[in-house]
Amino acid sequence: MAFSIPRVAAIHDLSGFGRNSLSVVIPILSTMGAQAVALPTAVLSTHTGGFEGYAFEDLTVFMRKAIDHWTKLDIRFQCIYSGFLGSPAQVELVFCLIDRQRSNQPLVVVDPVLADDGKLYDTMDMDMVSEMRLLIRHAGVITPNLTEAALLLGESYRQDIEEESLKEWLVRLSDMGPETVVVTSAPLSRKGRDTSVVAYDRQSGHFWRVPCVYIPANYPGTGDVFTSVLTGSLLQGDSLPVALDRSVQFVTQAIRASYGFDYPRRDGVLLERVLNSLNGPVLLGSYEWLD
Ligand code: PXL
């Protein structure tokens, strides 16, 4: 009997300690019924957000060999999902994999991991920003946070950007290639420090927003959790607003499950406590349609 399990090439780093990148991508995709095939871009002892002196090994050479091996084996992917990339050469390798998988018409999800809170991550620079602009041309879905959206557009980061300008940013990002643009950590004008996820779907011309309740803690890796649930949900056949709703709900639940405990935020959200809820009934009710 034939089986149907979507296969995802998951191109992210493996940070041993800290619950981000492949440490969250693989369990989330597996729990949501997709096969995660890891293409690690680097191995680190910890992620780079809040740890000093981490060990870092670049895996560019390995990546090339793995892609060649998969090509020889004729392994086919329904989805290519990239996140943290270590160098411009790695971006070229993601192009290469997309190109070799073209006949399978994979869903290409690019999380352009570059920066947060107005600042580039430790290992990122403006060359990587330029490369990421080229990569998103080949994506179907991108999920920048507000800082990354500004960098990709060459705009200055404005935490208080108003709705009309944000919608214009979404359309401009989509004009760069991706049909679906999802921006996280966007302001929610109606309510103080609450944020929102806003999205644009070029085919329908619709804008969506999901409000996110402010919790006064910042855990690294929540962007990776968000995009992994979004990808798993789209592969399950959910519509964009449902996938957005599920992703926001899951991240919120993970933060709530963690916040009451006293431990270093840099260790990440307590994913182990909430992972199973991805198999529970989907309760929708948060997404809004923006005119
Ligand atoms: O979560 C994004 C990310 C991925 N990989 C590494 C990181 C970060 C963010 O800090 O340091 C290594």
CSV table of C-alpha atoms and ligand atoms in Angstrom, one decimal:
chain,number,residue,atom,x,y,z
A,1,MET,CA,0.0,0.0,0.0
A,2,ALA,CA,1.3,3.4,-0.8
A,3,PHE,CA,2.0,5.9,2.0
A,4,SER,CA,1.8,9.6,1.9
A,5,ILE,CA,4.3,11.3,4.2
A,6,PRO,CA,5.6,14.7,3.0
A,7,ARG,CA,9.4,14.8,2.9
A,8,VAL,CA,11.1,18.0,4.0
A,9,ALA,CA,14.7,19.0,3.4
A,10,ALA,CA,15.4,20.9,6.6
A,11,ILE,CA,18.4,23.2,6.1
A,12,HIS,CA,19.3,24.7,9.4
A,13,ASP,CA,22.2,24.6,11.9
A,14,LEU,CA,22.3,22.1,14.8
A,15,SER,CA,22.8,24.0,18.0
A,16,GLY,CA,23.4,21.3,20.7
A,17,PHE,CA,22.0,23.3,23.6
A,18,GLY,CA,19.3,25.9,23.5
A,19,ARG,CA,16.2,24.6,21.7
A,20,ASN,CA,16.3,26.3,18.4
A,21,SER,CA,17.0,25.4,14.7
A,22,LEU,CA,17.1,21.6,14.0
A,23,SER,CA,16.5,20.8,17.7
A,24,VAL,CA,13.0,22.2,17.3
A,25,VAL,CA,12.5,21.8,13.5
A,26,ILE,CA,12.8,18.0,13.6
A,27,PRO,CA,10.5,17.2,16.5
A,28,ILE,CA,7.8,19.6,15.3
A,29,LEU,CA,7.8,18.3,11.7
A,30,SER,CA,7.8,14.7,12.9
A,31,THR,CA,4.9,15.3,15.3
A,32,MET,CA,3.0,17.0,12.5
A,33,GLY,CA,3.4,13.9,10.3
A,34,ALA,CA,6.2,15.1,8.0
A,35,GLN,CA,9.6,13.4,7.4
A,36,ALA,CA,12.3,15.9,8.3
A,37,VAL,CA,15.5,15.1,6.4
A,38,ALA,CA,18.2,17.3,8.0
A,39,LEU,CA,20.8,19.1,6.0
A,40,PRO,CA,22.8,20.7,8.8
A,41,THR,CA,24.6,24.0,7.8
A,42,ALA,CA,26.8,24.1,10.9
A,43,VAL,CA,27.1,22.4,14.3
A,44,LEU,CA,27.3,24.5,17.4
A,45,SER,CA,27.7,23.7,21.1
A,46,THR,CA,24.9,26.2,21.8
A,47,HIS,CA,23.0,28.8,19.7
A,48,THR,CA,24.6,32.3,19.6
A,49,GLY,CA,22.0,34.2,21.5
A,50,GLY,CA,23.3,34.7,25.1
A,51,PHE,CA,26.1,32.2,25.3
A,52,GLU,CA,29.8,33.2,25.2
A,53,GLY,CA,32.6,31.1,23.6
A,54,TYR,CA,30.4,28.6,21.7
A,55,ALA,CA,32.1,26.0,19.5
A,56,PHE,CA,31.1,26.4,15.8
A,57,GLU,CA,31.9,24.1,12.9
A,58,ASP,CA,30.9,25.1,9.4
A,59,LEU,CA,29.4,22.3,7.3
A,60,THR,CA,29.5,23.8,3.8
A,61,VAL,CA,31.7,21.0,2.4
A,62,PHE,CA,29.5,18.3,3.9
A,63,MET,CA,26.3,20.0,2.5
A,64,ARG,CA,27.6,19.8,-1.0
A,65,LYS,CA,28.4,16.1,-0.6
A,66,ALA,CA,25.0,15.4,0.9
A,67,ILE,CA,23.1,17.2,-1.9
A,68,ASP,CA,25.1,15.2,-4.5
A,69,HIS,CA,24.4,12.0,-2.6
A,70,TRP,CA,20.7,12.7,-2.5
A,71,THR,CA,20.7,13.5,-6.2
A,72,LYS,CA,22.4,10.1,-7.0
A,73,LEU,CA,19.8,8.4,-4.8
A,74,ASP,CA,17.0,10.3,-6.5
A,75,ILE,CA,15.5,11.4,-3.2
A,76,ARG,CA,12.5,13.7,-3.8
A,77,PHE,CA,11.3,16.4,-1.5
A,78,GLN,CA,7.8,17.9,-1.3
A,79,CYS,CA,9.2,20.8,0.7
A,80,ILE,CA,12.6,22.6,1.1
A,81,TYR,CA,12.7,24.6,4.3
A,82,SER,CA,15.8,26.7,5.1
A,83,GLY,CA,16.7,28.7,8.2
A,84,PHE,CA,20.0,29.7,9.6
A,85,LEU,CA,22.7,29.7,6.9
A,86,GLY,CA,26.4,30.2,7.7
A,87,SER,CA,27.8,31.8,4.6
A,88,PRO,CA,26.9,33.1,1.0
A,89,ALA,CA,28.3,29.7,-0.3
A,90,GLN,CA,25.6,27.9,1.7
A,91,VAL,CA,22.9,30.1,0.0
A,92,GLU,CA,24.3,28.9,-3.3
A,93,LEU,CA,23.8,25.3,-2.1
A,94,VAL,CA,20.2,26.0,-1.2
A,95,PHE,CA,19.7,27.3,-4.8
A,96,CYS,CA,21.4,24.1,-6.1
A,97,LEU,CA,19.0,21.9,-4.1
A,98,ILE,CA,15.9,23.9,-5.2
A,99,ASP,CA,17.1,23.7,-8.8
A,100,ARG,CA,17.7,19.9,-8.7
A,101,GLN,CA,14.2,19.4,-7.1
A,102,ARG,CA,12.4,21.6,-9.5
A,103,SER,CA,10.5,18.8,-11.2
A,104,ASN,CA,8.9,17.9,-7.9
A,105,GLN,CA,7.6,21.4,-7.5
A,106,PRO,CA,8.5,21.5,-3.8
A,107,LEU,CA,7.0,24.1,-1.4
A,108,VAL,CA,10.0,26.3,-0.7
A,109,VAL,CA,9.9,27.9,2.7
A,110,VAL,CA,12.7,30.4,3.6
A,111,ASP,CA,13.0,31.8,7.1
A,112,PRO,CA,15.6,34.5,6.4
A,113,VAL,CA,17.4,34.2,9.7
A,114,LEU,CA,19.5,37.4,10.0
A,115,ALA,CA,18.5,39.5,12.9
A,116,ASP,CA,16.1,40.4,15.6
A,117,ASP,CA,15.1,43.5,17.7
A,118,GLY,CA,16.8,45.8,15.2
A,119,LYS,CA,20.2,44.0,15.4
A,120,LEU,CA,22.0,41.5,13.2
A,121,TYR,CA,22.8,38.1,14.8
A,122,ASP,CA,26.5,37.5,15.8
A,123,THR,CA,27.5,35.6,12.7
A,124,MET,CA,25.5,37.7,10.1
A,125,ASP,CA,26.6,40.6,8.0
A,126,MET,CA,25.3,42.8,5.1
A,127,ASP,CA,26.7,40.3,2.5
A,128,MET,CA,24.4,37.7,4.0
A,129,VAL,CA,21.5,40.2,3.7
A,130,SER,CA,22.3,40.6,0.0
A,131,GLU,CA,22.4,36.8,-0.5
A,132,MET,CA,19.1,36.4,1.4
A,133,ARG,CA,17.5,38.8,-1.0
A,134,LEU,CA,18.6,36.5,-3.9
A,135,LEU,CA,17.3,33.4,-2.1
A,136,ILE,CA,13.8,34.7,-1.4
A,137,ARG,CA,13.3,35.1,-5.2
A,138,HIS,CA,13.1,31.3,-5.2
A,139,ALA,CA,10.8,30.9,-2.2
A,140,GLY,CA,7.1,30.3,-2.1
A,141,VAL,CA,6.8,31.3,1.6
A,142,ILE,CA,9.0,33.6,3.6
A,143,THR,CA,8.8,34.3,7.3
A,144,PRO,CA,11.0,37.3,8.3
A,145,ASN,CA,10.6,39.1,11.6
A,146,LEU,CA,10.1,42.8,11.4
A,147,THR,CA,13.9,43.5,11.6
A,148,GLU,CA,14.6,41.0,8.8
A,149,ALA,CA,11.8,42.5,6.7
A,150,ALA,CA,13.4,45.9,7.0
A,151,LEU,CA,16.8,44.6,6.2
A,152,LEU,CA,15.6,42.7,3.1
A,153,LEU,CA,13.8,45.9,1.9
A,154,GLY,CA,16.7,48.2,2.7
A,155,GLU,CA,14.4,50.1,5.1
A,156,SER,CA,15.2,51.3,8.5
A,157,TYR,CA,13.7,49.2,11.4
A,158,ARG,CA,10.7,50.9,12.9
A,159,GLN,CA,9.1,49.1,15.8
A,160,ASP,CA,6.1,51.4,15.5
A,161,ILE,CA,5.4,51.0,11.8
A,162,GLU,CA,1.7,51.6,11.0
A,163,GLU,CA,-0.6,49.2,9.3
A,164,GLU,CA,-0.6,50.8,5.8
A,165,SER,CA,3.2,51.0,5.6
A,166,LEU,CA,3.4,47.4,6.8
A,167,LYS,CA,1.0,46.2,4.1
A,168,GLU,CA,3.2,48.0,1.6
A,169,TRP,CA,6.3,46.2,2.9
A,170,LEU,CA,4.5,42.9,2.6
A,171,VAL,CA,3.6,43.6,-1.1
A,172,ARG,CA,7.1,44.8,-1.9
A,173,LEU,CA,8.6,41.6,-0.3
A,174,SER,CA,6.2,39.5,-2.3
A,175,ASP,CA,7.3,41.4,-5.5
A,176,MET,CA,10.8,40.2,-4.7
A,177,GLY,CA,9.6,36.6,-5.4
A,178,PRO,CA,7.6,34.8,-2.7
A,179,GLU,CA,3.9,34.4,-3.2
A,180,THR,CA,3.3,34.3,0.6
A,181,VAL,CA,5.0,36.7,3.0
A,182,VAL,CA,4.6,36.3,6.7
A,183,VAL,CA,6.1,39.0,9.0
A,184,THR,CA,6.4,38.2,12.7
A,185,SER,CA,6.9,40.6,15.7
A,186,ALA,CA,4.9,43.3,13.9
A,187,PRO,CA,3.3,46.0,16.1
A,188,LEU,CA,-0.4,45.7,16.9
A,189,SER,CA,-1.6,49.3,16.8
A,190,ARG,CA,-4.7,48.8,19.0
A,191,LYS,CA,-3.0,47.4,22.1
A,192,GLY,CA,0.2,48.6,23.8
A,193,ARG,CA,3.0,46.1,23.7
A,194,ASP,CA,1.0,43.3,22.1
A,195,THR,CA,2.5,42.2,18.7
A,196,SER,CA,1.0,40.5,15.7
A,197,VAL,CA,1.9,38.3,12.8
A,198,VAL,CA,0.8,39.8,9.5
A,199,ALA,CA,0.7,38.0,6.2
A,200,TYR,CA,0.0,38.6,2.5
A,201,ASP,CA,-1.0,36.1,-0.1
A,202,ARG,CA,-0.3,37.5,-3.6
A,203,GLN,CA,-2.6,35.0,-5.4
A,204,SER,CA,-5.7,36.1,-3.5
A,205,GLY,CA,-4.5,39.6,-2.7
A,206,HIS,CA,-5.6,39.0,1.0
A,207,PHE,CA,-3.8,40.3,4.1
A,208,TRP,CA,-4.2,38.4,7.4
A,209,ARG,CA,-3.3,39.3,10.9
A,210,VAL,CA,-3.1,37.2,14.1
A,211,PRO,CA,-2.7,39.1,17.4
A,212,CYS,CA,-0.1,37.8,19.8
A,213,VAL,CA,-0.5,38.6,23.5
A,214,TYR,CA,2.6,40.2,25.0
A,215,ILE,CA,4.5,38.1,27.6
A,216,PRO,CA,7.5,39.9,29.1
A,217,ALA,CA,10.1,37.3,28.1
A,218,ASN,CA,12.1,36.7,25.0
A,219,TYR,CA,13.1,33.1,24.3
A,220,PRO,CA,15.6,32.3,21.5
A,221,GLY,CA,14.3,29.8,18.9
A,222,THR,CA,10.6,30.9,18.9
A,223,GLY,CA,11.0,32.0,15.3
A,224,ASP,CA,12.1,28.5,14.3
A,225,VAL,CA,9.2,27.0,16.3
A,226,PHE,CA,6.8,29.4,14.5
A,227,THR,CA,8.0,28.6,11.0
A,228,SER,CA,8.2,24.9,11.6
A,229,VAL,CA,4.5,24.7,12.8
A,230,LEU,CA,3.5,26.9,9.8
A,231,THR,CA,5.3,24.6,7.4
A,232,GLY,CA,3.9,21.4,9.0
A,233,SER,CA,0.4,22.9,8.9
A,234,LEU,CA,0.6,24.0,5.2
A,235,LEU,CA,1.9,20.5,4.4
A,236,GLN,CA,-1.1,19.0,6.2
A,237,GLY,CA,-3.3,21.0,3.7
A,238,ASP,CA,-4.4,23.9,6.0
A,239,SER,CA,-5.1,27.3,4.5
A,240,LEU,CA,-2.7,30.2,5.2
A,241,PRO,CA,-4.9,31.8,7.9
A,242,VAL,CA,-5.4,28.5,9.7
A,243,ALA,CA,-1.7,27.7,9.5
A,244,LEU,CA,-0.9,31.2,10.9
A,245,ASP,CA,-3.4,30.7,13.7
A,246,ARG,CA,-2.0,27.3,14.7
A,247,SER,CA,1.6,28.6,14.6
A,248,VAL,CA,0.8,31.7,16.8
A,249,GLN,CA,-1.2,29.5,19.3
A,250,PHE,CA,1.6,27.0,19.6
A,251,VAL,CA,4.3,29.5,20.2
A,252,THR,CA,2.1,31.3,22.8
A,253,GLN,CA,1.4,28.0,24.5
A,254,ALA,CA,5.1,27.1,24.5
A,255,ILE,CA,6.0,30.5,26.1
A,256,ARG,CA,3.2,30.2,28.7
A,257,ALA,CA,4.3,26.7,29.6
A,258,SER,CA,7.8,28.1,30.2
A,259,TYR,CA,7.3,31.5,31.7
A,260,GLY,CA,6.2,30.3,35.1
A,261,PHE,CA,9.5,28.5,35.7
A,262,ASP,CA,12.6,30.2,36.8
A,263,TYR,CA,15.4,29.2,34.5
A,264,PRO,CA,17.6,31.1,32.0
A,265,ARG,CA,15.6,32.3,29.0
A,266,ARG,CA,18.5,31.5,26.7
A,267,ASP,CA,17.7,27.7,27.3
A,268,GLY,CA,14.6,28.2,25.1
A,269,VAL,CA,10.9,27.3,25.5
A,270,LEU,CA,10.0,24.0,27.2
A,271,LEU,CA,9.0,22.4,23.9
A,272,GLU,CA,8.9,19.0,25.5
A,273,ARG,CA,5.9,20.1,27.6
A,274,VAL,CA,3.7,21.2,24.7
A,275,LEU,CA,4.8,19.2,21.6
A,276,ASN,CA,1.9,16.7,21.9
A,277,SER,CA,-0.7,19.5,21.6
A,278,LEU,CA,0.2,19.7,17.9
A,279,ASN,CA,-1.8,16.5,17.6
A,280,GLY,CA,-4.8,17.9,19.4
A,281,PRO,CA,-8.0,19.4,17.8
A,282,VAL,CA,-7.4,22.6,16.0
A,283,LEU,CA,-9.2,25.4,17.8
A,284,LEU,CA,-9.3,28.5,15.7
A,285,GLY,CA,-10.5,31.9,16.5
A,286,SER,CA,-7.7,34.4,16.3
A,287,TYR,CA,-7.1,35.3,12.7
A,288,GLU,CA,-8.4,38.5,11.2
A,289,TRP,CA,-8.8,39.5,7.6
A,290,LEU,CA,-7.3,43.0,7.0
A,291,ASP,CA,-9.0,45.1,4.4
B,1,PXL,O1,16.8,30.9,16.0
B,1,PXL,C1,17.7,31.5,15.0
B,1,PXL,C2,19.1,31.0,15.2
B,1,PXL,C3,19.5,29.9,14.5
B,1,PXL,N1,20.7,29.4,14.6
B,1,PXL,C4,21.6,30.0,15.4
B,1,PXL,C5,21.3,31.1,16.1
B,1,PXL,C6,20.0,31.7,16.0
B,1,PXL,C7,19.6,32.9,16.7
B,1,PXL,O2,20.3,33.4,17.6
B,1,PXL,O3,22.2,31.7,16.9
B,1,PXL,C8,23.0,29.4,15.6
